[in-house]
Structures are given as C-alpha cells and as structure tokens.
mmCIF file of C-alpha atoms in Angstrom:
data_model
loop_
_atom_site.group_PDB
_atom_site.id
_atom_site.type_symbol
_atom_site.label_atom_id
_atom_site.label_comp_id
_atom_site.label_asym_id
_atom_site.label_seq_id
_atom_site.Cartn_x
_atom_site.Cartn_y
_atom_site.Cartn_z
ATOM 1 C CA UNK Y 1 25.712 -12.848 -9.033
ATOM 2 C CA UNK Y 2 25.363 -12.353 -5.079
ATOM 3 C CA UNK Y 3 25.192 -8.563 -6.051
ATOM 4 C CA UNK Y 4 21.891 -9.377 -7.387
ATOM 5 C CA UNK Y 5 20.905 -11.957 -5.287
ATOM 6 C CA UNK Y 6 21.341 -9.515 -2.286
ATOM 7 C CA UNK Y 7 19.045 -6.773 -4.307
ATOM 8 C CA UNK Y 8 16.257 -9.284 -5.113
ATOM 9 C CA UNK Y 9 16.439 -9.998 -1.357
ATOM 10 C CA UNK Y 10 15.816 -6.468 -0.561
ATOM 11 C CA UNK Y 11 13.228 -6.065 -3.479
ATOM 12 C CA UNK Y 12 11.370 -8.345 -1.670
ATOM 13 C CA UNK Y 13 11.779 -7.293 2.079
ATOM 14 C CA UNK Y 14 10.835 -3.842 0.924
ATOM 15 C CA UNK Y 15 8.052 -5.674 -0.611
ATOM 16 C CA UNK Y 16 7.238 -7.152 2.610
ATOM 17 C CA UNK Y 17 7.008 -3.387 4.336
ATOM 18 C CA UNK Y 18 4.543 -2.537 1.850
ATOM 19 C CA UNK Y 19 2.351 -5.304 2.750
ATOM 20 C CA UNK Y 20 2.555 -4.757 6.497
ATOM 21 C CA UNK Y 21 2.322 -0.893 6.441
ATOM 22 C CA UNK Y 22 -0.267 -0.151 3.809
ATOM 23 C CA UNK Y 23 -3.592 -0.174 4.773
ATOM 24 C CA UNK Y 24 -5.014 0.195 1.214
ATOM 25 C CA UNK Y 25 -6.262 -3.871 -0.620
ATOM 26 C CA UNK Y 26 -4.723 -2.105 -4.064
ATOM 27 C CA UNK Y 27 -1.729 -0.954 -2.447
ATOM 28 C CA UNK Y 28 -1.080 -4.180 -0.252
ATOM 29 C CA UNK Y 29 -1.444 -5.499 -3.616
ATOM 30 C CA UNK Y 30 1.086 -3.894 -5.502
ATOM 31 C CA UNK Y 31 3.209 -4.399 -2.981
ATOM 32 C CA UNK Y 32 2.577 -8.364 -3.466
ATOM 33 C CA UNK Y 33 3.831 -7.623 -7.206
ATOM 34 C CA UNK Y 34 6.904 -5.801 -5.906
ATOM 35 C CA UNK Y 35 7.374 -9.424 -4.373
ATOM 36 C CA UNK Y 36 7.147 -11.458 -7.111
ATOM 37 C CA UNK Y 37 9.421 -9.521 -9.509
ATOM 38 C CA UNK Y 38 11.873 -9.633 -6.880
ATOM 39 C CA UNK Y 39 11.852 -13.384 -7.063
ATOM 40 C CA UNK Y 40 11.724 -13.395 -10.645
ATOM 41 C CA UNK Y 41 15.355 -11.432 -10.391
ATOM 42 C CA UNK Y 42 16.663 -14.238 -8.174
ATOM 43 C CA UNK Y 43 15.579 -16.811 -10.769
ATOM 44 C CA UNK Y 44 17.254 -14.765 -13.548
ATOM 45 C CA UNK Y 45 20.711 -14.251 -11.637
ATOM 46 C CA UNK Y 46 20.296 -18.053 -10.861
ATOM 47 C CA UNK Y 47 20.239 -18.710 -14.486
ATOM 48 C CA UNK Y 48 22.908 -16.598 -15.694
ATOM 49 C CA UNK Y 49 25.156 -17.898 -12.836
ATOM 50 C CA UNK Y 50 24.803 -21.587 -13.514
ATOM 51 C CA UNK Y 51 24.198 -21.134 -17.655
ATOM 52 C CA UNK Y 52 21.077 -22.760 -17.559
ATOM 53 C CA UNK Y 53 17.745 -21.280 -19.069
ATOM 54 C CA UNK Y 54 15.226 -23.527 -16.942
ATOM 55 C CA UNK Y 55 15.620 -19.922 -14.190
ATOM 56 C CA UNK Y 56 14.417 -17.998 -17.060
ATOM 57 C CA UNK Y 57 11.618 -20.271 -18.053
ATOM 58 C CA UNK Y 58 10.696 -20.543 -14.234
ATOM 59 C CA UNK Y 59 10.508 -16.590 -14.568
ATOM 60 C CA UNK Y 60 8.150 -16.513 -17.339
ATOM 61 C CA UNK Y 61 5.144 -18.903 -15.015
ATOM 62 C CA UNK Y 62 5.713 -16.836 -12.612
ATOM 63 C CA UNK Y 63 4.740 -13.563 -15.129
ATOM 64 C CA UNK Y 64 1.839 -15.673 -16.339
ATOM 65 C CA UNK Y 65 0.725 -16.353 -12.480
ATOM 66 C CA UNK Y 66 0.981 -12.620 -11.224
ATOM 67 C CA UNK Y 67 -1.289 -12.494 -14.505
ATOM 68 C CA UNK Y 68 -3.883 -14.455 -13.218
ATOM 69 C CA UNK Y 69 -3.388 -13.329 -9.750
ATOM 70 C CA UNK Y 70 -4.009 -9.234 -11.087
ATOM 71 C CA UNK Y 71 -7.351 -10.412 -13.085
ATOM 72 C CA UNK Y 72 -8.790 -12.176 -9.725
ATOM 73 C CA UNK Y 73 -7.536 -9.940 -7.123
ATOM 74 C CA UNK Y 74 -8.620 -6.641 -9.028
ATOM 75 C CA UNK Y 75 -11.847 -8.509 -9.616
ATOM 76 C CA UNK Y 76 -12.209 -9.548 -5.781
ATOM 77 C CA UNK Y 77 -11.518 -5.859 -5.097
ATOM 78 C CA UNK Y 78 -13.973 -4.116 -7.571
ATOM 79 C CA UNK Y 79 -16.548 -6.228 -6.172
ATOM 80 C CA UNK Y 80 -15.481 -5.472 -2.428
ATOM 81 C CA UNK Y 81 -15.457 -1.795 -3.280
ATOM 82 C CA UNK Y 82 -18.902 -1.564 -5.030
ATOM 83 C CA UNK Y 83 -20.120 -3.905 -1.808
ATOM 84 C CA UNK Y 84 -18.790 -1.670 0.836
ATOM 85 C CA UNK Y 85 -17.188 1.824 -0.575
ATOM 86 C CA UNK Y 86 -14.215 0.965 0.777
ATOM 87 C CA UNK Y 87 -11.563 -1.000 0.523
ATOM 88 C CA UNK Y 88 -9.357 -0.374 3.613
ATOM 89 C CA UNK Y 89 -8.395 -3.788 5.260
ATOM 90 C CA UNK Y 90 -9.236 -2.293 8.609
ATOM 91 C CA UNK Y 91 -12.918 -1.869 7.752
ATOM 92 C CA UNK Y 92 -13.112 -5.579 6.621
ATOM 93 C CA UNK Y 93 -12.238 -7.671 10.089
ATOM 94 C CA UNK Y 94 -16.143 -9.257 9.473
ATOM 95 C CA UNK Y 95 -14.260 -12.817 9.426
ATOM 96 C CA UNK Y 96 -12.197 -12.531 12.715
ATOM 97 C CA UNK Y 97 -13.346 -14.613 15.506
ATOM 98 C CA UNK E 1 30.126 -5.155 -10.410
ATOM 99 C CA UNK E 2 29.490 -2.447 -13.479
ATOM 100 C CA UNK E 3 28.273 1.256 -13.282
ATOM 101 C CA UNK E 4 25.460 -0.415 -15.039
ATOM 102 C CA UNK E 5 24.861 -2.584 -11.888
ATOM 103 C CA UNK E 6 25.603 0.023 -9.394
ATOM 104 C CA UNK E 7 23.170 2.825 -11.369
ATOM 105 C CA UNK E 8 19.951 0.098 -11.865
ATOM 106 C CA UNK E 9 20.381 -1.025 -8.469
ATOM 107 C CA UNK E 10 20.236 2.501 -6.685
ATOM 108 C CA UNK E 11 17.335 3.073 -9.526
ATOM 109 C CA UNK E 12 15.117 -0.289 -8.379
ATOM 110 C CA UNK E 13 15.593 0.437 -4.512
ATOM 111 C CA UNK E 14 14.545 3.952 -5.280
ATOM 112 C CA UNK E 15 11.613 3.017 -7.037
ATOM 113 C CA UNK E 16 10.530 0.065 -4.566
ATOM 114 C CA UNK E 17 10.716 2.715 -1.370
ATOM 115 C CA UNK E 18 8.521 5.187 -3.546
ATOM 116 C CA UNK E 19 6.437 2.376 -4.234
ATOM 117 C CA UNK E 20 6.009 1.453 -1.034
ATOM 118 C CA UNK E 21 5.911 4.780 0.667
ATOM 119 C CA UNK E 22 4.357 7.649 -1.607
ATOM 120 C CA UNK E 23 0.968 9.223 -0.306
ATOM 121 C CA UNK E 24 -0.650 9.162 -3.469
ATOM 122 C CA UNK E 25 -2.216 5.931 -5.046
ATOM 123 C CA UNK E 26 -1.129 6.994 -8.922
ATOM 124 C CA UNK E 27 2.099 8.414 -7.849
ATOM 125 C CA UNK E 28 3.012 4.796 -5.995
ATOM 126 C CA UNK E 29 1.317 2.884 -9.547
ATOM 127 C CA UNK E 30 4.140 5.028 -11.299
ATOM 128 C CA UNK E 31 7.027 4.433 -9.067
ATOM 129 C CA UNK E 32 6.010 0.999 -9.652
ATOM 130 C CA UNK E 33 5.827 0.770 -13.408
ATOM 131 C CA UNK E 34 9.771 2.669 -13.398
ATOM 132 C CA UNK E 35 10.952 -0.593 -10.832
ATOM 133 C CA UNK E 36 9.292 -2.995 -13.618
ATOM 134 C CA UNK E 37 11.083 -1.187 -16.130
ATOM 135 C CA UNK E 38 14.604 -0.804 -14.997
ATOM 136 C CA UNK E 39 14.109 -4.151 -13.845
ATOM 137 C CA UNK E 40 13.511 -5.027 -17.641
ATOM 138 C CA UNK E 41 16.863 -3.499 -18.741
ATOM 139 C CA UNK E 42 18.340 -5.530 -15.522
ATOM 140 C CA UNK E 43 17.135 -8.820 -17.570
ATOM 141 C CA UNK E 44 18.545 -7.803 -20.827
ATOM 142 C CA UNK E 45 22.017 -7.243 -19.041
ATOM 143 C CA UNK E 46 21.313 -10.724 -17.410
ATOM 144 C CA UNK E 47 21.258 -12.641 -21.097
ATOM 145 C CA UNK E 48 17.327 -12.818 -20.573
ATOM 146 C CA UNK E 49 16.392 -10.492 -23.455
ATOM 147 C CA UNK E 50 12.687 -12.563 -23.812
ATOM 148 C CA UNK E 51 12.155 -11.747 -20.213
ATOM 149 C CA UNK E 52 12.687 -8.242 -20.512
ATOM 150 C CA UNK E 53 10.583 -7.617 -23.282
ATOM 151 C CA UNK E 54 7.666 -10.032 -21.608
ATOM 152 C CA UNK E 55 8.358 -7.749 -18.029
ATOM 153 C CA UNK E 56 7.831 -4.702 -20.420
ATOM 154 C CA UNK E 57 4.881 -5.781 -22.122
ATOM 155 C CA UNK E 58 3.289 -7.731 -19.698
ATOM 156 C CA UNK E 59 3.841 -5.904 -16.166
ATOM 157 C CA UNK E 60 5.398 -2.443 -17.142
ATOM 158 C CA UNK E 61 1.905 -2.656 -20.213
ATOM 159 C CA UNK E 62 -0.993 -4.734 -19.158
ATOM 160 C CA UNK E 63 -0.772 -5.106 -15.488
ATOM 161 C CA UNK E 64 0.166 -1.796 -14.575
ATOM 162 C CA UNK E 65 -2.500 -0.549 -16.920
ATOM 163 C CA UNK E 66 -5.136 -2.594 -14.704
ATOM 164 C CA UNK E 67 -3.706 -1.071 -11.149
ATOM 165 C CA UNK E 68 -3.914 2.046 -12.460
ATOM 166 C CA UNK E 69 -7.642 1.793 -14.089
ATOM 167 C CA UNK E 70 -8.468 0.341 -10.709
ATOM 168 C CA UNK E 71 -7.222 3.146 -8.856
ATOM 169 C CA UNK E 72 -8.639 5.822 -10.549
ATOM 170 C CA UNK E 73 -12.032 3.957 -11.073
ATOM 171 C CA UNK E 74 -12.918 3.621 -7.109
ATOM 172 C CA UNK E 75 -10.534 6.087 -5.166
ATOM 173 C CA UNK E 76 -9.550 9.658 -5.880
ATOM 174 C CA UNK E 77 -6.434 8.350 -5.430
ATOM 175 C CA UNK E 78 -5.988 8.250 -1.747
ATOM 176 C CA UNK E 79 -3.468 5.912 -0.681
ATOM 177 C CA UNK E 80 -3.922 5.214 2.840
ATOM 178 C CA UNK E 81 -7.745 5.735 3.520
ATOM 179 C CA UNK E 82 -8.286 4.790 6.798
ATOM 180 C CA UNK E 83 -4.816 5.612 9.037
ATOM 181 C CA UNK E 84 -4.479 5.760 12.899
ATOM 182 C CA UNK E 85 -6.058 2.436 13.875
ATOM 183 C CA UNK E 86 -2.857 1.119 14.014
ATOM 184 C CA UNK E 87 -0.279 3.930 13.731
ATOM 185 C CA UNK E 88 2.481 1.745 15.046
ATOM 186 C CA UNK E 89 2.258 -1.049 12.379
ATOM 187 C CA UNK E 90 4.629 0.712 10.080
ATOM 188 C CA UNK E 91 7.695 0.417 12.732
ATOM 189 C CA UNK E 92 6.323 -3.237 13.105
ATOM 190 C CA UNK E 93 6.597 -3.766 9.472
ATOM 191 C CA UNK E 94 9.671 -2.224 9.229
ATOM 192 C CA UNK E 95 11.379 -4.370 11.978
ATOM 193 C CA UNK E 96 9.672 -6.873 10.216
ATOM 194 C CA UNK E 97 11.653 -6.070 6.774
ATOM 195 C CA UNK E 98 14.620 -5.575 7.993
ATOM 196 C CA UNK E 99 15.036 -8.873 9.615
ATOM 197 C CA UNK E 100 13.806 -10.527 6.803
ATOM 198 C CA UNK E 101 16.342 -8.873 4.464
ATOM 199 C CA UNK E 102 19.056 -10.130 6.936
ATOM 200 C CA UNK E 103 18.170 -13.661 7.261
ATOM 201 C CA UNK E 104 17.570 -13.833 3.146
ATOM 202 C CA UNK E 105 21.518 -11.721 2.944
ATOM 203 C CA UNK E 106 22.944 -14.294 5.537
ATOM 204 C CA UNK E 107 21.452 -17.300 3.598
ATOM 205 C CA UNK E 108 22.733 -16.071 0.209
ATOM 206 C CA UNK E 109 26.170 -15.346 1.921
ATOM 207 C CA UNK E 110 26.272 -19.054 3.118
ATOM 208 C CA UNK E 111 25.932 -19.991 -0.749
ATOM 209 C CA UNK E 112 28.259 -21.701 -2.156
ATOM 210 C CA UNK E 113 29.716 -20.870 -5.420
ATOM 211 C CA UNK E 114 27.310 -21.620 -8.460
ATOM 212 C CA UNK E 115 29.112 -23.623 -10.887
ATOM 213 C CA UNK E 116 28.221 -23.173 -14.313
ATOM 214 C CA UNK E 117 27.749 -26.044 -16.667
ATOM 215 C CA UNK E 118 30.480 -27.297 -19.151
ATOM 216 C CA UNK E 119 29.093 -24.704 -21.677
ATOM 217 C CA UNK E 120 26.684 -21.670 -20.766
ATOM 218 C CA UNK E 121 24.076 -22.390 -23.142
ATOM 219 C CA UNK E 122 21.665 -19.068 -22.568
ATOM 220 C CA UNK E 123 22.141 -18.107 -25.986
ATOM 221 C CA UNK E 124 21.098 -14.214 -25.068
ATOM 222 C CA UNK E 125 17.880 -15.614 -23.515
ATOM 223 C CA UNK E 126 16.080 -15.355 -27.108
ATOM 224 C CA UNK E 127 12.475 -16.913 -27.449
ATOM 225 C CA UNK E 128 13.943 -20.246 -29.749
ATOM 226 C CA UNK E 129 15.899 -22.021 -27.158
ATOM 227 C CA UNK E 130 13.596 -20.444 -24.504
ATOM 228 C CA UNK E 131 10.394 -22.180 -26.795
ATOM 229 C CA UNK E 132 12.074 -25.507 -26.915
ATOM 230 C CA UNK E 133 12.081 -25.755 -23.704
ATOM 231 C CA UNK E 134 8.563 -24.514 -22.953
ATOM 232 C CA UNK E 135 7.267 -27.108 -25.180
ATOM 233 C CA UNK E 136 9.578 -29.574 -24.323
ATOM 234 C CA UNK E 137 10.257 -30.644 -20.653
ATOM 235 C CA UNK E 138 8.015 -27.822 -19.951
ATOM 236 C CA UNK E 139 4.731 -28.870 -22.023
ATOM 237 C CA UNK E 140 2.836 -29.813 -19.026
ATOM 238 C CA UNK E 141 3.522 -26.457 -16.825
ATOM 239 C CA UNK E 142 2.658 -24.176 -19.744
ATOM 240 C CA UNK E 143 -0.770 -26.352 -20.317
ATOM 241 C CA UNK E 144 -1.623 -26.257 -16.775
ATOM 242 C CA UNK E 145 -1.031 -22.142 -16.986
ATOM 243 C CA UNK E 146 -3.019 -22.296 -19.671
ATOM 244 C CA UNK E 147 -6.017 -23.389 -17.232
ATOM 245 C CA UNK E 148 -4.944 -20.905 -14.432
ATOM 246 C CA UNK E 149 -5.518 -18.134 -17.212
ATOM 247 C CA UNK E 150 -9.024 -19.459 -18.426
ATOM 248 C CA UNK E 151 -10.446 -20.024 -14.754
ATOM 249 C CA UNK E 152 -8.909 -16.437 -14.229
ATOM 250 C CA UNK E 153 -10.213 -15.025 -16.946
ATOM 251 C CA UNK E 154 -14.325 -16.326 -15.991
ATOM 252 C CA UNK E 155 -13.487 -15.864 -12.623
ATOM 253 C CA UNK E 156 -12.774 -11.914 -13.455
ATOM 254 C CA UNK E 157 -15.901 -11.801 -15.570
ATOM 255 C CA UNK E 158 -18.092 -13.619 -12.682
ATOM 256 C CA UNK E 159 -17.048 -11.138 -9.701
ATOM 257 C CA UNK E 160 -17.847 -8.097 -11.368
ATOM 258 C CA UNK E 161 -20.661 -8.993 -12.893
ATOM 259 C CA UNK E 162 -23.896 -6.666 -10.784
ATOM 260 C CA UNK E 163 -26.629 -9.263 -10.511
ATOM 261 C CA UNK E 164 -24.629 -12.347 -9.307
ATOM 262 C CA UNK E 165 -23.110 -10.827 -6.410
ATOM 263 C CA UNK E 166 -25.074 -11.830 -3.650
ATOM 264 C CA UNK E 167 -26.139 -15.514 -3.089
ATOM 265 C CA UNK E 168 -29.070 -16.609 -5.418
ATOM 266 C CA UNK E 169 -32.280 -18.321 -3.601
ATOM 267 C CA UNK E 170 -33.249 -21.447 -4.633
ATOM 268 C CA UNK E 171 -36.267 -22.428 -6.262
ATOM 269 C CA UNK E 172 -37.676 -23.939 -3.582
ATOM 270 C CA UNK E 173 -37.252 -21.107 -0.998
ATOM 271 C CA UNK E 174 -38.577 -18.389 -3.011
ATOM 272 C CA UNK E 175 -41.840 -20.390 -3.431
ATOM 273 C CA UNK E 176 -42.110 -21.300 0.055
ATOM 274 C CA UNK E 177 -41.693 -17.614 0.785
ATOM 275 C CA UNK E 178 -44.382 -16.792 -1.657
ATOM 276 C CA UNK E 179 -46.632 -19.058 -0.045
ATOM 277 C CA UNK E 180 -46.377 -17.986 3.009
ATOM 278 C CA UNK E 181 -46.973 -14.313 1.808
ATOM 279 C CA UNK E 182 -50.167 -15.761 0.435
ATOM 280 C CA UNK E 183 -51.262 -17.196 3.896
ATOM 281 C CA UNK E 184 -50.194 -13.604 5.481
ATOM 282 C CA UNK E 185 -52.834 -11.757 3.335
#
C-alpha cells in the first residue's frame, strides 16, 4: 500500500509544479486535475488496505466534483478568453492591490 | 510490489512530467488522458473495477474531451503564451514540489500499519455493494452532488452565453440617461 501511497504523493507534487510553472489558465488547470486523481489513488489504496469500500465511494464525489469543477472553470475561461484574447495569468493581475 | 506495479508506476510519473512539461497544449491534453488511463487499470488492480471504468468514461471520455475542445477552440495550441515575466518561477515551483513530495513521503512513512477489518468486504469494487452504499449512509452526499451538478450545469450555460456578459443597467439608469440625452439636445 505505501508503494502507492508514495506515488499518489508524487502525482500530486508533480501536480503542484504544473500549477506553479505554467503560465497558461487551461494548463494550470489540468494540472489541478493531475491533483485530484492523485488523491483519488490515495483514497483507493486506503480502501484496499483497510477492506473498506467507503475510500472508493469517497473517490467517486470526488469524480463527480472535478465534473462540476471542468464545466465552471472551462466556462470561466471561454468567457475570459472571448473578453480579453488571452488567457495567460500574467495578463490578468487587474485584481492585485 | 508486482511488475504490474513497478511498469504503471514508471508509466503515470511519465505521463504526469509530460503533462506538466510538454510545449504543446494538445500534446500535454494527451499525456494527460494516458495518466487517467493507466491510472484506470491501477484501480482495477486495486479491487475498484467501478472506479476504473467511471475514471475511463468520465475523465479519460468526457473531461478530457472538454480540455481538448477548449484548447483547440481559443489557442493554436500554444502552451505557454506569455513566458519571461517570470522565468525563474519554474525553479521556484520546482523547489516548491519537491518539498512537498517529502513532507507528504515522511508523513506516509510515519503511518502506521492499516489494519484491515475482520473480513475485506470490497467484493472487486463492483457497482452493487458500491450502490448500497451510495444510497445508503451515503444518500445525502450523492443528493447534495446532485445540486453541485445542476448549479454547474446553468452556471456553464450562463458564462458563455454573448449578451449577459457584462453587467446589465437597470431600469432606472437607462431612463435617467435617456433623459438627460433629451435635455443635451
């Protein structure tokens, strides 16, 4: 089980590169999905380790969420894009103080 | 630990770092949709065969199908548009990584040992025990989900809908405005 606890930790931190380093809103994005799925492999390994299926179910939400999450954020995006041609996160400081 | 283990791990770390890395927006969308799907056959070797088809269907299908409409709809698949305002952020972020992979690895070393329950009752991870539990002790998490999607689903509708984008005048204003455009003239 740690064997694939330690990969879903590094799932996750490489994840966590992509969010830093990209400089692309769909990119930072799909690193954010990289993310998830690497929790969702914790909360599988979880399950099979202690023989209970409540991990699994806990999986499937979180599927449903990064559902919901990819129908907002793409939305948010589009609508940034057709707004500004660009979605870049350095072009859109507008909010920083 | 399996070949099996040893072959889908190298495969997923491959895929993440091409993921995370690769120059090209639709390369980086494919990358991804090869980590959801050796991730899949990860589940089925994990007794979660429901999973792995959902991850298939769901992420590896309708998800991935989204990014990539997305990305060919408003970029000609540039990655990194804009580089060179920060060129030093991607040492930062790997620093960043790296420590944060160490701190999870030391906190799943301190684990203790999982124990298992009297019997393993995963039964393959197939959707009937997985159901009864959904609409059992479940029930109230897979109604409030059922909520997330619907305000996701109007909310996606509302933001890329043209005319609603920027904020709507009132009534009131746009007749005091016409007003005072009669007094101008």
């Amino acid at each position: 089980m740690s064997y694939y606890l330690l990969l879903s930790a590094l799932l996750f931190a490489i994840g966590l590169y992509g969010v830093l380093a990209r400089r692309t809103a769909i990119l930072i994005f799909m690193s954010i999905e990289l993310m998830l799925n690497a929790a969702n492999l914790a909360f599988v390994a979880f399950a099979r380790a202690s023989g209970n299926l409540d991990g699994q179910v806990m999986a499937l939400v979180v599927i449903a969420l990064a559902a919901a999450e990819v129908a907002v954020g793409l939305g948010i995006i589009v609508a940034v894009f057709r707004a500004r041609s660009s979605t870049s996160v350095d072009d859109l400081a507008e909010l920083r103080g | 630990m399996s070949a099996f283990d040893l072959i889908a791990g190298v495969l997923l770390v491959a895929s993440a770092l091409a993921a995370v890395t690769l120059k090209n927006a639709v390369h980086a969308g494919l990358a991804l949709v090869g980590n959801f799907l050796v991730l899949a056959t990860v589940y089925f070797a994990l007794e979660a065969q429901f999973l792995g088809w959902i991850q298939i269907i769901v992420y590896a299908g309708a998800v991935m199908v989204l990014f990539l409409f997305v990305i060919m709809l408003l970029f000609d698949a540039r990655a990194d548009v804009s580089t060179g305002r920060m060129p030093w952020m991607k040492w930062v972020a790997g620093g960043f990584a790296a420590v944060f992979f160490l701190t999870l690895a030391y906190a799943f070393s301190a684990l203790g040992p999982v124990h298992p329950l009297a019997e393993i009752k995963l039964a393959g991870g197939l959707p009937g025990p997985l159901g009864q539990l959904l609409y059992g002790p479940w029930l109230y998490v897979v109604l409030l989900i059922a909520v997330l999607l619907f305000a996701a689903t109007v909310a996606a509708v509302v933001l890329v809908q043209p005319g609603v984008r920027g904020a709507r005048k009132k009534p009131q204003v746009l007749e005091r405005e016409r007003e005072q455009g009669e007094v101008g003239r």
